[in-house]
Amino acid sequence: MTYQIKNICCIGAGYVGGPTMAVIANYCPNIQVNVVDIDPVRIKNWNSKDLSRLPVYEKGLKEIIRKCRDINLHFSIDINKHISKADMIFISVNTPIKIKGFGAGQASDLKWVESSARQISKFAKGKTIVVEKSTLPVKTASLIKQILEIDNTNEENKVFHVLSNPEFLAEGTAINDLQNPDRVLIGGSDKEAIKALVNIYTNWVPSTKILTTDLWSSELSKLIANAFLAQRISSINSISALCEMTGADVKDVSSAIGMDKRIGQFFLNPGPGFGGSCFKKDILNLVYICNHYGLKEVAQYWEKVIEINHWQQKRISKIFVEKLFGTITEKRIAIFGFAFKANTNDTRESPSISICKDLLEEGARISIYDPKVTRKQIGINLNMLESRSLSNESNGSWTFSKSTHEAAENADAILVLTEWEEFKDLDFKNISKIMRKPSWIFDTRSIINVEEAKLYGINVWNLGKGN
Ligand code: UDX
Ligand code: ADP
């Protein structure tokens, strides 16, 4: 059966669905791409004339939206209509870790995937290729298949083929990653369905970079790629602590080992621990399936990657308090960076959340500045109302700042948690005048100009650097 793909529907207009569909629409002008979501506010923002309101901030995204929106790229809440028109449907909904019930804290919550599959089963017409794009535990494709076949009994010409096509984009570089992927992975069993998806990608990806496998290998590869990347970060972060003890410099160690081609230079930057929606969730999924198959040692091995990540965040909070004479109660702390990494407005699993919560619990008054994260988002993440004025608060409290200058005013210490470009070039002459003495800056991303900070009398603590 040969497939002619003229109409694509993507369920889920989030960090993955939005940018991915924008890039497909850009390279495939003959395909109509409809991105649908249950969240009307999100869809309204995707349709906003003011492109600064797009729900996802990614370099290069605005330009594609400007070019393709309302031509062959559409954002809508009319999910059923677009499912019924589609030849190919991408499932790109959220799959967070379950917070209650069996597998709570470990397994993914598949309720959004299930409800999407039920809707597809009900409203799809004719031959439809269903592509799982969301990060999912291995064997989810078979669950999707089972659901698709539930409502499908009355209509003889309803046919579904399920493919796995995991997304490897990283936030902050999403558009570039989508346009120039290291590889595109497609898992499935139906040759024609695979060919239809391959044909979409060959509009811009060289065919040598398109890898086809069975469903399970494709699903598992996504989890393992993320587990290996996260493992490198936990490895270098564990060494950052050793460097602080021994007087070595973790940046030098990382450069030295990274020059070995077998190790490679990427993903060796020490920091406050990995965040983002994928790494922790994927490793937890890996741990869960290993335990399920009785592979206890393998599960424990990967669990350590998460343990070190958690430990690194706690370690930073403790050092911070110790350096400020063992107490930060009522001290003013400026937090530079709340997103889990630079160039994104996403805060999911951001180390800033857990570190800020530690400082609040110690009674600190914190002022938070991030170039892209909103005041509202910070409030949701900290689960605490913003204070009107920090000076009146005797318990832990926080306020939102619109600039580094505003955040640093009267602060005893600055804590750099995200590697935003503007933190690389801080005006320490000015900052030193507005901070309380003794002033401190704690750099967990090794990005500030240490010499200049010291020149203006600011004490510096650098992650992974011995005295
Ligand atoms: C990751 C994967 O890179 C991507 O392939 C997958 O599709 C989704 O998960 P993402 O989470 O968006 O992407 O960002 P990534 O660049 O991988 O960073 C994840 C976290 O690791 C961030 O908190 C980042 O600050 C941290 N990190 C990354 C380090 O601490 N050190 C590094 O060297 C690299
Ligand atoms: P990701 O990073 O995986 O893209 P997001 O949370 O950014 O995750 O996006 C997932 C999107 O999927 C959200 O906008 C959410 O509203 C949407 N969504 C979840 N369930 C459904 C559903 N059944 N139908 C349509 N959209 C859905």
Tab-separated table of N, CA and C and ligand atoms in Angstrom, residues 10-18 36-39 42 46 56 79 92-95 111-113 115-117 119 134-135 171 277-278 281 346 348, ligand 2:
chain	number	residue	atom	x	y	z
A	10	CYS	N	-0.604	17.008	14.172
A	10	CYS	CA	0.274	16.736	15.318
A	10	CYS	C	-0.516	17.021	16.581
A	11	ILE	N	-0.670	16.026	17.429
A	11	ILE	CA	-1.401	16.236	18.685
A	11	ILE	C	-0.397	16.647	19.757
A	12	GLY	N	-0.536	17.873	20.263
A	12	GLY	CA	0.406	18.401	21.252
A	12	GLY	C	1.230	19.516	20.640
A	13	ALA	N	0.972	20.759	21.104
A	13	ALA	CA	1.679	21.921	20.548
A	13	ALA	C	2.693	22.439	21.568
A	14	GLY	N	3.524	21.538	22.075
A	14	GLY	CA	4.476	21.915	23.115
A	14	GLY	C	5.876	22.157	22.574
A	15	TYR	N	6.871	21.922	23.437
A	15	TYR	CA	8.267	22.174	23.075
A	15	TYR	C	8.740	21.270	21.941
A	16	VAL	N	8.147	20.076	21.827
A	16	VAL	CA	8.534	19.173	20.744
A	16	VAL	C	7.622	19.388	19.528
A	17	GLY	N	6.300	19.281	19.740
A	17	GLY	CA	5.349	19.364	18.627
A	17	GLY	C	5.466	20.668	17.847
A	18	GLY	N	5.498	21.797	18.538
A	18	GLY	CA	5.513	23.108	17.868
A	18	GLY	C	6.705	23.258	16.921
A	36	VAL	N	-2.498	20.533	16.838
A	36	VAL	CA	-3.675	20.703	17.694
A	36	VAL	C	-3.310	20.478	19.159
A	37	ASP	N	-4.087	21.100	20.028
A	37	ASP	CA	-3.800	20.974	21.463
A	37	ASP	C	-5.095	21.181	22.245
A	38	ILE	N	-5.171	20.562	23.437
A	38	ILE	CA	-6.358	20.761	24.273
A	38	ILE	C	-6.312	22.093	25.009
A	39	ASP	N	-5.148	22.727	25.011
A	39	ASP	CA	-4.983	23.955	25.782
A	39	ASP	C	-5.264	25.174	24.874
A	42	ARG	N	-2.615	28.031	24.878
A	42	ARG	CA	-1.403	27.701	24.131
A	42	ARG	C	-1.626	27.919	22.628
A	46	TRP	N	0.161	30.472	20.001
A	46	TRP	CA	0.812	30.060	18.738
A	46	TRP	C	0.259	30.879	17.574
A	56	VAL	N	6.705	28.878	22.904
A	56	VAL	CA	8.052	28.294	22.995
A	56	VAL	C	9.033	29.319	22.444
A	79	ILE	N	-9.431	19.313	17.500
A	79	ILE	CA	-8.618	18.096	17.409
A	79	ILE	C	-9.287	17.034	16.513
A	92	SER	N	2.469	13.938	20.141
A	92	SER	CA	3.546	14.725	20.737
A	92	SER	C	3.063	15.359	22.040
A	93	VAL	N	2.405	14.547	22.847
A	93	VAL	CA	1.836	15.066	24.099
A	93	VAL	C	2.806	14.843	25.262
A	94	ASN	N	2.484	15.425	26.404
A	94	ASN	CA	3.390	15.296	27.547
A	94	ASN	C	3.303	13.901	28.177
A	95	THR	N	4.448	13.434	28.667
A	95	THR	CA	4.513	12.108	29.299
A	95	THR	C	5.325	12.197	30.593
A	111	LYS	N	-1.375	8.775	30.489
A	111	LYS	CA	-2.804	9.066	30.286
A	111	LYS	C	-3.054	9.988	29.089
A	112	TRP	N	-2.106	10.891	28.810
A	112	TRP	CA	-2.297	11.800	27.674
A	112	TRP	C	-2.093	11.055	26.350
A	113	VAL	N	-1.159	10.106	26.366
A	113	VAL	CA	-0.929	9.303	25.152
A	113	VAL	C	-2.164	8.443	24.898
A	115	SER	N	-5.276	8.940	25.857
A	115	SER	CA	-6.461	9.665	25.399
A	115	SER	C	-6.285	10.125	23.950
A	116	SER	N	-5.055	10.459	23.549
A	116	SER	CA	-4.832	10.817	22.134
A	116	SER	C	-5.114	9.610	21.252
A	117	ALA	N	-4.627	8.444	21.661
A	117	ALA	CA	-4.819	7.240	20.842
A	117	ALA	C	-6.315	6.918	20.723
A	119	GLN	N	-8.753	9.064	20.812
A	119	GLN	CA	-9.361	10.033	19.886
A	119	GLN	C	-9.037	9.682	18.424
A	134	SER	N	6.530	11.688	21.162
A	134	SER	CA	6.821	11.955	22.575
A	134	SER	C	7.835	10.935	23.083
A	135	THR	N	8.613	11.328	24.092
A	135	THR	CA	9.522	10.372	24.725
A	135	THR	C	8.677	9.392	25.513
A	171	GLU	N	16.490	21.569	23.618
A	171	GLU	CA	15.909	22.904	23.713
A	171	GLU	C	17.017	23.951	23.660
A	277	SER	N	13.024	18.181	30.640
A	277	SER	CA	11.914	17.235	30.813
A	277	SER	C	12.315	15.800	30.526
A	278	CYS	N	13.488	15.590	29.920
A	278	CYS	CA	13.782	14.235	29.417
A	278	CYS	C	14.715	13.373	30.267
A	281	LYS	N	13.394	11.659	33.523
A	281	LYS	CA	12.257	10.803	33.178
A	281	LYS	C	12.724	9.554	32.413
A	346	ASP	N	12.135	27.234	29.305
A	346	ASP	CA	11.634	26.032	29.975
A	346	ASP	C	12.312	25.880	31.349
A	348	ARG	N	11.365	23.066	33.391
A	348	ARG	CA	11.070	21.722	33.913
A	348	ARG	C	12.340	21.066	34.467
B	2	ADP	P1	6.953	18.248	25.182
B	2	ADP	O1	8.173	18.879	25.783
B	2	ADP	O2	7.029	16.743	25.155
B	2	ADP	O3	6.565	18.833	23.862
B	2	ADP	P2	4.861	19.855	26.443
B	2	ADP	O4	4.268	19.732	27.813
B	2	ADP	O5	5.637	21.073	26.082
B	2	ADP	O6	5.736	18.530	26.220
B	2	ADP	O7	3.707	19.707	25.344
B	2	ADP	C1	2.727	18.730	25.338
B	2	ADP	C2	1.419	19.348	24.861
B	2	ADP	O8	0.463	18.295	24.656
B	2	ADP	C3	0.759	20.324	25.855
B	2	ADP	O9	0.563	21.567	25.220
B	2	ADP	C4	-0.593	19.649	26.210
B	2	ADP	O10	-1.643	20.582	26.390
B	2	ADP	C5	-0.831	18.796	24.971
B	2	ADP	N1	-1.760	17.666	25.161
B	2	ADP	C6	-1.759	16.748	26.148
B	2	ADP	N2	-2.763	15.838	25.972
B	2	ADP	C7	-3.403	16.183	24.822
B	2	ADP	C8	-4.516	15.636	24.074
B	2	ADP	N3	-5.153	14.532	24.471
B	2	ADP	N4	-4.896	16.274	22.965
B	2	ADP	C9	-4.249	17.384	22.538
B	2	ADP	N5	-3.192	17.939	23.183
B	2	ADP	C10	-2.772	17.353	24.299
